[in-house]
């Protein structure tokens, strides 16, 4: 319908609007044009303009396609549908289908118009209504209008009949109870000659079978003969130009009938036998040089696989798949593999014969085909072929695309784990995968590897030597590095002394200092992340006990990290230094080899948490970009951190898993490895806490540890990931440099707090109150620079909720000397208008320059002492 | 069943969308974005199927336009490809050597044609001529109504002279 030619034309025509929009050079221009048009349309709607209603709606549809909101036009659709003329109705129904979806309540208002149109004398208007109903009806509308549609199935006009049949499909999908009402008329439609009606009726029957068992039984009895006749007629028919596609008469009808035959014959021997001949005929006679023919063959194979077919027929089907698999057309290979996956359940042997071809497809250039082939290979793996197949896959890992490595690695790991009875083989494969694609190996996979090595005492020597060699060759693969470092720390003496050599091994010469070198290299590598470096420190500590002569050197390496900007590493470094230096007596017992872990228990937990992770994957909170909340040592331990984690795994029970499923798989090992403060845990909580204990144990007596200020003044851990609030004095004590925080406390009722601490900056608040004015508080803020460069242009800003008034006095200076050499102070006056009801709260922001470069830090202070 | 049909240009502009499964309006634009980035990134000689969110998208490029249909994994991908071709052939016959501009300026006609081919995500008519006959019959109904309106307006105009 050309909306443009209209004698009453005013405003822009549809064509002009589209031209105008297409002429726009920028998105902003386009928005302006659309805004103008929308304004005009809104005006026309509010004036109740009849003449241009359909043109306006057409414009709105175009605007909708561009992605702009058009909800204001929804009522216009209803008005057009309610109009008497065909042109209005046609555009109105189109708008209805385009602008609305079935969830909108506006749709309910259209039910009445639909009912009238379904009873209209004009077949085209009936057609419009059926089409709209078939595309968007809701369950309620389906119930209301089902009788009308049922009646239209008996109509004399084929166009109406086919539309009514498809519309019934939608109705049955929405309300399966109605299926039985339709089965009689559906089966009688199969006697028609018109292909459109036949196709629609066949599809309706298929849908009815899905919806109701009674319908399935009924159609089985009444239709199967008719279907065979239809398929025979259409496949034997002479050239029919109207339905011809590449020399085949109506492939669509072929396919739909084959599909219905499958639905009817599944699990029914009589039906299956009855269609045996025609299936054999179709699968042998259909030409396979064009897509249409292949589509039919594909459907035919699926039907043969789905029913109780004779063995001869199955062979025929498998042969077709074999031909498909060697086809040069990518599409055909893709569907072949799709079908082979279903065929595995029927005839594994037949599919195994094509293993070599499938393995080739894993290396295809097309990612869709690769993925399909990989899934298929995964299903094909069994005890007898696992070794050669894994070898092929691992070999391919070496040369595959970067973006495919992740999938491939995951599949290989899961194959290797599934068939890991031969531990040596398992270790070899894992070491190769780690060397080739260590960056793609998931944490739980290498954790499992460590648990296994820990259990296999006869293979520990072999493992540590292999990993040492691998580490020398491929030091950039993160997971490989971690596993190797862990092993060197645990089994260092086996590496150096070639203990428990296997027959296949060649002895290697590694000195004690070589082992230390290897770990040191990793520690200093720029790309190592916090977890890896933390593991390095533990490994070094352990080596210092295994190789006493290297102890001095290790002490130096460890000490180098005392000034690390990452709190975790700094703390470890300091604590480990003091162990090496001052606690020779307990060192060797402290650093014994890790006890044998309970493998079975670990596997059960891992399986459970993997499932939990899968289900919680969507609800898992986003990782804060600034890194995790840094919980200080010894403060606010969450309950899920039993000491037992370290000593007895079997008692490490559910809480850890349930408290945070997404981190749970890591906890278990991290507890053991003492790498709680990893970058991988999104919410804090459990894994951090488990480190505390280890740290506490390690820092016994080394410095006057105290558990910091009362826990009540700290916000609960893991509540919100804000960088600021929990900052300990414990760390200060360990540093031995806490002098600047302990400002004189003039009012004993309100202790000085550390309001903010980052790697670079510390802010302490002390409080003063005038007697008789409980609402007013004077805060004395003191800023300390923790880095080795001076901060200039230092500006402190603060914001408070509405019920608090804040006044900032000028600061004592704008430059913060480096290395805690003095501090800047600034006083703040705060008036809490809801004193006694609400506590103080404050957001702060510090801007400054380091070597002329702008820096910005911000935080929130929640740990004000109560009573302010 | 076909969950949705999508026509996108090589530049990623949407030319036609048809939803047979109820996706809320907000989700629709997300789906369009995801599917189009997925498909536009694929090279020319690869297969015409992509797995997407547990469904399968069958697509084919005709000149500057990508025709995409999203189906269940259990459906016949090759047949869906044939349905796309069926649709394109009918468009071609209707417009006479169809090009992207035809589908931009007469987008509503493309929808009318699609509505004669698919309903409820299932195929309605395998006969191209039958589809064309039905669409042109409805077009002429509209033309007739328009002529009637314009002659009526002429009479009114003459009467009020």
PDB file of C-alpha atoms in Angstrom, chain B residues 71-126:
ATOM      1  CA  UNK B  71      15.672 -22.187  15.488  1.00  0.00           C
ATOM      2  CA  UNK B  72      15.675 -24.950  18.088  1.00  0.00           C
ATOM      3  CA  UNK B  73      18.739 -27.193  18.057  1.00  0.00           C
ATOM      4  CA  UNK B  74      16.472 -30.117  17.132  1.00  0.00           C
ATOM      5  CA  UNK B  75      15.209 -28.421  13.967  1.00  0.00           C
ATOM      6  CA  UNK B  76      16.485 -29.041  10.471  1.00  0.00           C
ATOM      7  CA  UNK B  77      19.137 -26.413   9.713  1.00  0.00           C
ATOM      8  CA  UNK B  78      19.286 -27.209   6.027  1.00  0.00           C
ATOM      9  CA  UNK B  79      15.557 -26.779   5.677  1.00  0.00           C
ATOM     10  CA  UNK B  80      15.698 -23.433   7.465  1.00  0.00           C
ATOM     11  CA  UNK B  81      18.282 -22.365   4.944  1.00  0.00           C
ATOM     12  CA  UNK B  82      15.814 -23.387   2.271  1.00  0.00           C
ATOM     13  CA  UNK B  83      13.056 -21.353   3.936  1.00  0.00           C
ATOM     14  CA  UNK B  84      15.303 -18.297   3.871  1.00  0.00           C
ATOM     15  CA  UNK B  85      15.909 -18.877   0.202  1.00  0.00           C
ATOM     16  CA  UNK B  86      12.173 -19.346  -0.371  1.00  0.00           C
ATOM     17  CA  UNK B  87      11.520 -15.960   1.263  1.00  0.00           C
ATOM     18  CA  UNK B  88      14.235 -14.264  -0.766  1.00  0.00           C
ATOM     19  CA  UNK B  89      12.943 -15.685  -4.038  1.00  0.00           C
ATOM     20  CA  UNK B  90       9.452 -14.432  -3.296  1.00  0.00           C
ATOM     21  CA  UNK B  91      10.761 -10.984  -2.399  1.00  0.00           C
ATOM     22  CA  UNK B  92      12.693 -11.003  -5.623  1.00  0.00           C
ATOM     23  CA  UNK B  93       9.675 -11.847  -7.702  1.00  0.00           C
ATOM     24  CA  UNK B  94       7.465  -9.351  -5.911  1.00  0.00           C
ATOM     25  CA  UNK B  95       9.800  -6.382  -6.210  1.00  0.00           C
ATOM     26  CA  UNK B  96      11.464  -7.516  -9.423  1.00  0.00           C
ATOM     27  CA  UNK B  97      15.159  -7.840  -8.703  1.00  0.00           C
ATOM     28  CA  UNK B  98      14.885  -6.853  -5.090  1.00  0.00           C
ATOM     29  CA  UNK B  99      17.580  -4.693  -3.481  1.00  0.00           C
ATOM     30  CA  UNK B 100      18.138  -3.347  -0.007  1.00  0.00           C
ATOM     31  CA  UNK B 101      16.490  -0.017  -0.851  1.00  0.00           C
ATOM     32  CA  UNK B 102      13.245  -1.778  -1.773  1.00  0.00           C
ATOM     33  CA  UNK B 103      13.183  -3.338   1.651  1.00  0.00           C
ATOM     34  CA  UNK B 104      13.945  -0.033   3.361  1.00  0.00           C
ATOM     35  CA  UNK B 105      11.278   2.049   1.680  1.00  0.00           C
ATOM     36  CA  UNK B 106       8.731  -0.744   1.485  1.00  0.00           C
ATOM     37  CA  UNK B 107       9.560  -2.471   4.734  1.00  0.00           C
ATOM     38  CA  UNK B 108       5.869  -2.997   5.458  1.00  0.00           C
ATOM     39  CA  UNK B 109       5.520  -5.002   2.263  1.00  0.00           C
ATOM     40  CA  UNK B 110       8.362  -7.258   3.278  1.00  0.00           C
ATOM     41  CA  UNK B 111       6.451  -7.893   6.482  1.00  0.00           C
ATOM     42  CA  UNK B 112       3.232  -8.633   4.588  1.00  0.00           C
ATOM     43  CA  UNK B 113       5.079 -11.183   2.480  1.00  0.00           C
ATOM     44  CA  UNK B 114       6.701 -12.801   5.490  1.00  0.00           C
ATOM     45  CA  UNK B 115       3.287 -13.073   7.140  1.00  0.00           C
ATOM     46  CA  UNK B 116       2.105 -15.130   4.183  1.00  0.00           C
ATOM     47  CA  UNK B 117       5.088 -17.492   4.537  1.00  0.00           C
ATOM     48  CA  UNK B 118       5.393 -17.987   8.286  1.00  0.00           C
ATOM     49  CA  UNK B 119       2.892 -18.006  11.121  1.00  0.00           C
ATOM     50  CA  UNK B 120       3.674 -18.982  14.705  1.00  0.00           C
ATOM     51  CA  UNK B 121       7.234 -19.715  13.597  1.00  0.00           C
ATOM     52  CA  UNK B 122       6.102 -22.483  11.237  1.00  0.00           C
ATOM     53  CA  UNK B 123       5.962 -22.658   7.480  1.00  0.00           C
ATOM     54  CA  UNK B 124       2.659 -21.736   5.911  1.00  0.00           C
ATOM     55  CA  UNK B 125       3.068 -22.041   2.168  1.00  0.00           C
ATOM     56  CA  UNK B 126       5.623 -23.787  -0.011  1.00  0.00           C
TER      57      UNK B 126
END
